[in-house]
GROMACS .gro file of C-alpha atoms in nm:
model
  225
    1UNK     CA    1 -18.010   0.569   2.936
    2UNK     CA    2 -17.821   0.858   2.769
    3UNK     CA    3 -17.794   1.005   2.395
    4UNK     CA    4 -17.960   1.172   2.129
    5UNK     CA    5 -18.172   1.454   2.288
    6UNK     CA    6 -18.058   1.412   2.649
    7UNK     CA    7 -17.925   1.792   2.646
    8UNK     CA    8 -18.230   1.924   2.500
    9UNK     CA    9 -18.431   1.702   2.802
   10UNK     CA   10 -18.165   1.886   3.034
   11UNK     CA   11 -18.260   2.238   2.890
   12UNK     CA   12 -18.624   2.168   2.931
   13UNK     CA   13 -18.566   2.031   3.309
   14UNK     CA   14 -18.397   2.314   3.367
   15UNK     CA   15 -18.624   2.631   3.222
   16UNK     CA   16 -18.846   2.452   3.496
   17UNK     CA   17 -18.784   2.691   3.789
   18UNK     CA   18 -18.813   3.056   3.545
   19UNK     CA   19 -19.158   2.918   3.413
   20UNK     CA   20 -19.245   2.822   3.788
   21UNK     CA   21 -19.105   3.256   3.871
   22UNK     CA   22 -19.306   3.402   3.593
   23UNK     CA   23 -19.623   3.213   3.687
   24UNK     CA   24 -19.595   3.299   4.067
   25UNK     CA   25 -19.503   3.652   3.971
   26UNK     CA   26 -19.838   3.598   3.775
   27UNK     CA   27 -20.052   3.496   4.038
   28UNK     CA   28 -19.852   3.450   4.389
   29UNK     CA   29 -20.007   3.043   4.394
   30UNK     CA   30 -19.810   2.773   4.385
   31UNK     CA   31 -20.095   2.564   4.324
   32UNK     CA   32 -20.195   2.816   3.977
   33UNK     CA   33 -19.782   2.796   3.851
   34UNK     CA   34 -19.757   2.447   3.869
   35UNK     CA   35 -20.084   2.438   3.670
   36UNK     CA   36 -19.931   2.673   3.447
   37UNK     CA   37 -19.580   2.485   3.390
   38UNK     CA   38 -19.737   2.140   3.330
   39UNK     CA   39 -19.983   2.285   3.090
   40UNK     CA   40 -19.673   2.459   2.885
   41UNK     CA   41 -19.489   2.137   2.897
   42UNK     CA   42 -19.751   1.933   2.809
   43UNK     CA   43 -19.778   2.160   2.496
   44UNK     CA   44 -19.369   2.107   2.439
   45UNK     CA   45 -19.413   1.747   2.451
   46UNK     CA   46 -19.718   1.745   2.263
   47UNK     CA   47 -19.503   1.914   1.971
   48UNK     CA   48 -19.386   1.636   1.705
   49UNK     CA   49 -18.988   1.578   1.657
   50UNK     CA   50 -18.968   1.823   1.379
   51UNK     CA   51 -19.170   2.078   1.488
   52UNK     CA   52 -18.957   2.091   1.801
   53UNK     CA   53 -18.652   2.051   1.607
   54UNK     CA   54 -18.742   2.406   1.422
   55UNK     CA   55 -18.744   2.608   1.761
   56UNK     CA   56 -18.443   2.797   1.763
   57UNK     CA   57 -18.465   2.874   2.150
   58UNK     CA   58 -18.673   2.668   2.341
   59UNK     CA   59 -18.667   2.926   2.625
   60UNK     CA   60 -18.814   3.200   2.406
   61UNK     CA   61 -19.097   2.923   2.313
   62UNK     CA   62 -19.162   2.826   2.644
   63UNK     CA   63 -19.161   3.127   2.791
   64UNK     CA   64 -19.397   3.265   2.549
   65UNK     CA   65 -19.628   3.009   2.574
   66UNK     CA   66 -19.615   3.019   2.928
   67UNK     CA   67 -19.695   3.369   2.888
   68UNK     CA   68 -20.016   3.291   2.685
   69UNK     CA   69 -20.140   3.044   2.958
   70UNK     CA   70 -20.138   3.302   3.198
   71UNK     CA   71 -20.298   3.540   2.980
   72UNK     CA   72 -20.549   3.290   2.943
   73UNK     CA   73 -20.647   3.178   3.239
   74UNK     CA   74 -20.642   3.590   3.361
   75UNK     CA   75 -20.943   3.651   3.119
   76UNK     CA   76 -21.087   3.366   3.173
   77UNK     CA   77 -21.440   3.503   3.339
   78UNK     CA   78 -21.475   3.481   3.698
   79UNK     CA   79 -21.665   3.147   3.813
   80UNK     CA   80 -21.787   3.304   4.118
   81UNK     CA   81 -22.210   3.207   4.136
   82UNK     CA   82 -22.396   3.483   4.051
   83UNK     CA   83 -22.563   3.714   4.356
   84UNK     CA   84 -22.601   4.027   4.480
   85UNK     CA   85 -22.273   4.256   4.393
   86UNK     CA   86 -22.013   4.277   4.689
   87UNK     CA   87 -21.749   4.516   4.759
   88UNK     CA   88 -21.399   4.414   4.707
   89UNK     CA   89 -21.272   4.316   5.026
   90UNK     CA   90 -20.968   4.484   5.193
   91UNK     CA   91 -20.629   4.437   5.062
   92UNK     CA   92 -20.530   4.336   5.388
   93UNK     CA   93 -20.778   4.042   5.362
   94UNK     CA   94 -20.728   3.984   5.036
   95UNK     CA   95 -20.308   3.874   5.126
   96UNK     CA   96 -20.420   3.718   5.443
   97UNK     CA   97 -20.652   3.514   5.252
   98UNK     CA   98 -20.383   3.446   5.020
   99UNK     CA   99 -20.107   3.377   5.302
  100UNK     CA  100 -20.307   3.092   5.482
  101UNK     CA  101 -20.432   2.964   5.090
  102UNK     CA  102 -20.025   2.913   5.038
  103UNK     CA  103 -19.966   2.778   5.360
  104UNK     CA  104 -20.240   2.492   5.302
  105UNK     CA  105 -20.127   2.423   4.980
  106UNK     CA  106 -19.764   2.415   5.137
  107UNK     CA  107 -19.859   2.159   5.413
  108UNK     CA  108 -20.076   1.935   5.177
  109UNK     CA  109 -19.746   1.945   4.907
  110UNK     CA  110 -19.548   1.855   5.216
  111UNK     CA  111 -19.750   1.515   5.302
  112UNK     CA  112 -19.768   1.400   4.965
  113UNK     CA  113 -19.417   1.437   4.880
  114UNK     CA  114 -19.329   1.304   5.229
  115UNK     CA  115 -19.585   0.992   5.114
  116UNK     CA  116 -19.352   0.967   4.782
  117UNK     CA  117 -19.033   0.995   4.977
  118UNK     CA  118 -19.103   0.703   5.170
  119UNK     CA  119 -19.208   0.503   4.943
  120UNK     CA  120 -18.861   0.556   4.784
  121UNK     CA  121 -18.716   0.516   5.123
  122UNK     CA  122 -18.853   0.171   5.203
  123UNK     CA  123 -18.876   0.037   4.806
  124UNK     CA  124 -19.217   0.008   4.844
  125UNK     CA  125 -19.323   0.020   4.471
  126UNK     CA  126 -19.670  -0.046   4.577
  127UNK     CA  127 -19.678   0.281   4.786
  128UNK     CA  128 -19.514   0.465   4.492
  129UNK     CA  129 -19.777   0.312   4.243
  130UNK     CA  130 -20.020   0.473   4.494
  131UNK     CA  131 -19.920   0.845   4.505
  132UNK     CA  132 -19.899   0.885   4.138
  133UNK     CA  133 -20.123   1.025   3.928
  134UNK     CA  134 -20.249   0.795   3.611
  135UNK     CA  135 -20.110   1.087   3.407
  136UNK     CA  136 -19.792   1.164   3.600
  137UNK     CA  137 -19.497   1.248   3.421
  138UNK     CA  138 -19.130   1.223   3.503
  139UNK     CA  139 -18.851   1.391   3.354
  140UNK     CA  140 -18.483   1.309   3.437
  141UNK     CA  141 -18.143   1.492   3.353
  142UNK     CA  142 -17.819   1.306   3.365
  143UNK     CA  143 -17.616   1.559   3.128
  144UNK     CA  144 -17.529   1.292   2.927
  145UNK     CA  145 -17.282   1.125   3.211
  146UNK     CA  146 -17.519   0.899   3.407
  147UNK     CA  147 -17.801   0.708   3.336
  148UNK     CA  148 -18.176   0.904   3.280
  149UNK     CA  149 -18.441   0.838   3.046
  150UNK     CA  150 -18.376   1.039   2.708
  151UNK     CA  151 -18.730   1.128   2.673
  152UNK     CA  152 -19.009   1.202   2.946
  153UNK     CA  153 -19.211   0.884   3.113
  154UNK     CA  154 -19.554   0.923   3.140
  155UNK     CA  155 -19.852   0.710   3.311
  156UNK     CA  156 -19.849   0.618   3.682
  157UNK     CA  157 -19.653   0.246   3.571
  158UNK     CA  158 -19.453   0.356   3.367
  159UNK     CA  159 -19.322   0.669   3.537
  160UNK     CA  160 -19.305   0.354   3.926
  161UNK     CA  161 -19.061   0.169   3.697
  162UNK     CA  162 -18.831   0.453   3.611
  163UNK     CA  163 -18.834   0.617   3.988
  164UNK     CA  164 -18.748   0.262   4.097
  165UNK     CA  165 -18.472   0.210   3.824
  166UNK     CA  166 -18.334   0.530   3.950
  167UNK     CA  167 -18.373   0.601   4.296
  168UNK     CA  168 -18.475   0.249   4.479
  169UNK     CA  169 -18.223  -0.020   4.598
  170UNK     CA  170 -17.908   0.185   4.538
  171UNK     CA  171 -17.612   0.015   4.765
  172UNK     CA  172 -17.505   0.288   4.992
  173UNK     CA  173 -17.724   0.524   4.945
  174UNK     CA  174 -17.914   0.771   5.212
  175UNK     CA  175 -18.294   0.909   5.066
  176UNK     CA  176 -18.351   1.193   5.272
  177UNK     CA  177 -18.712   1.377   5.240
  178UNK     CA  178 -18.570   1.774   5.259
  179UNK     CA  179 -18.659   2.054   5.077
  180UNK     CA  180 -18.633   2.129   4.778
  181UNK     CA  181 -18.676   2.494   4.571
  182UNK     CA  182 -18.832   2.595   4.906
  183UNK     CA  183 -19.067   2.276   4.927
  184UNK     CA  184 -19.053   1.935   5.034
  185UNK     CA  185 -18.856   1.688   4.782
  186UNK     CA  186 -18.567   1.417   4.779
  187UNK     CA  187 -18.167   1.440   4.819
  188UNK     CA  188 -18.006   1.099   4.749
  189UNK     CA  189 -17.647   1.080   4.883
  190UNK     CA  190 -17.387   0.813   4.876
  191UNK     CA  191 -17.091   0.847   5.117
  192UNK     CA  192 -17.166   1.292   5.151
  193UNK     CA  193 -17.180   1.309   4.796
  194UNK     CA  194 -17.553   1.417   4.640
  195UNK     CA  195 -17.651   1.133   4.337
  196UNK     CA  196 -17.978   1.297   4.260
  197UNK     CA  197 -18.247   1.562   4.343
  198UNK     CA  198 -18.601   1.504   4.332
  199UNK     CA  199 -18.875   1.799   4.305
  200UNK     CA  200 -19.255   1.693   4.267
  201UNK     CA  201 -19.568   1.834   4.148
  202UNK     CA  202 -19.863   1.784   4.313
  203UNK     CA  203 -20.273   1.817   4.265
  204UNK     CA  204 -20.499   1.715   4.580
  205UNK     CA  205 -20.324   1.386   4.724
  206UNK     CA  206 -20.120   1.271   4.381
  207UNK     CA  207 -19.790   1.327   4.267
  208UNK     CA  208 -19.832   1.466   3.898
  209UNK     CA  209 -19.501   1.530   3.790
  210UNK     CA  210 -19.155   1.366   3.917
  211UNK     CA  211 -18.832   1.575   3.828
  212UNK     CA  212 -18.491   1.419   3.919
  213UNK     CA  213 -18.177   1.580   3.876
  214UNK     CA  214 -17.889   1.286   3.818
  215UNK     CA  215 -17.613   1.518   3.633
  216UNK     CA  216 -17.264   1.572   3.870
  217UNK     CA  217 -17.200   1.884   3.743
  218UNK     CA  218 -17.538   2.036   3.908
  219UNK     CA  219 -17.518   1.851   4.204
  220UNK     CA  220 -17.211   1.954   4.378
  221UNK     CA  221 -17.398   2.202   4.587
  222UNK     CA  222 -17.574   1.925   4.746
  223UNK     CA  223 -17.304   1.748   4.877
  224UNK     CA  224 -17.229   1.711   5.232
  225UNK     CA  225 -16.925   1.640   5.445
   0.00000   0.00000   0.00000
């Protein structure tokens, strides 16, 4: 499905990976900046047609409001039980703590993508109905040249039908679980040539957000020999 508002879909899919920079630059979690992104574009989508319509630069807006999530949830006051006052703890602890907090949430993104991926691997729309979230969103980008949904999908159903509309049962074509903006996501590919890219979000063992990249023109560095 292409048309009216497919670009500005395409914009939005693809502001993605600075809001995803700014809130790691934030706070260094992957876990925190997806929190972050889906909050902002929950707010986006939450906008009505004209209100959206008004914003000149949806970058500016999103980045902004990105901005003021982070700000947010900075102040926010600490939710640590109250108790006798400790020390802060070494820096040195402090990153390793962080390192093996981003390698856990690395490996748990890993099996729950790898979960979605084969679903999509074997068409098992039951399994796919299973890793979503009842609130999972996805978001699709065909630059106006192959089929994608001109608006965002949400709810666990509705978001199984489009995934299987778009990436299930295509003649030909190889579903390989790879990564994907350094974690684990989807590369479709007919004959060498890349058909679509698929990132996920993910919050304890559900996929929250599907984003699949269908437009040639941003695909070309996916194909293979």
């Amino acid at each position: 499905m292409t048309g009216a508002g497919a670009e500005s879909l395409a914009e939005m899919l693809d502001e993605r990976q600075h809001l995803l920079e700014i809130a790691l630059w934030m706070f260094g979690s992957e876990v925190t900046a997806d929190h972050v992104v889906q909050e902002t574009y929950r707010r986006w989508y939450a906008l009505d047609d004209e209100d959206r319509a008004g914003i000149a630069v949806p970058r500016a807006w999103l980045t902004r409001t990105a901005g003021s999530i982070c700000l947010h949830l900075l102040a926010a006051p600490s939710r640590t039980p109250a108790g006798p006052t400790r020390l802060p703890e070494p820096v040195v602890d402090l990153a390793q703590h962080h390192v093996r907090f981003s390698q856990a949430m690395l490996a748990r993104h890993d099996r729950v993508a790898r979960r979605f991926a084969v679903a999509c691997q074997t068409g098992d729309t039951s399994a796919l109905r299973t890793v979503l979230a009842a609130d999972a969103i996805v978001v699709s980008d065909g630059g106006g040249k192959v089929r994608a949904a001109v608006h965002p999908t949400y709810g666990a159903d509705a978001v199984a039908r489009l995934v299987e509309a778009l990436l299930i049962g295509q003649p030909g074509t190889e579903v390989v679980a790879g990564s994907v903006n350094g974690r684990t996501g989807l590369v479709l590919r007919r004959e060498g040539q890349a058909v679509a890219v698929v990132s996920v979000s993910v919050a304890g063992a559900e996929v929250t957000a599907v984003w699949i990249v269908l437009n040639p023109d941003k695909l070309q560095g996916w194909h293979r020999p």
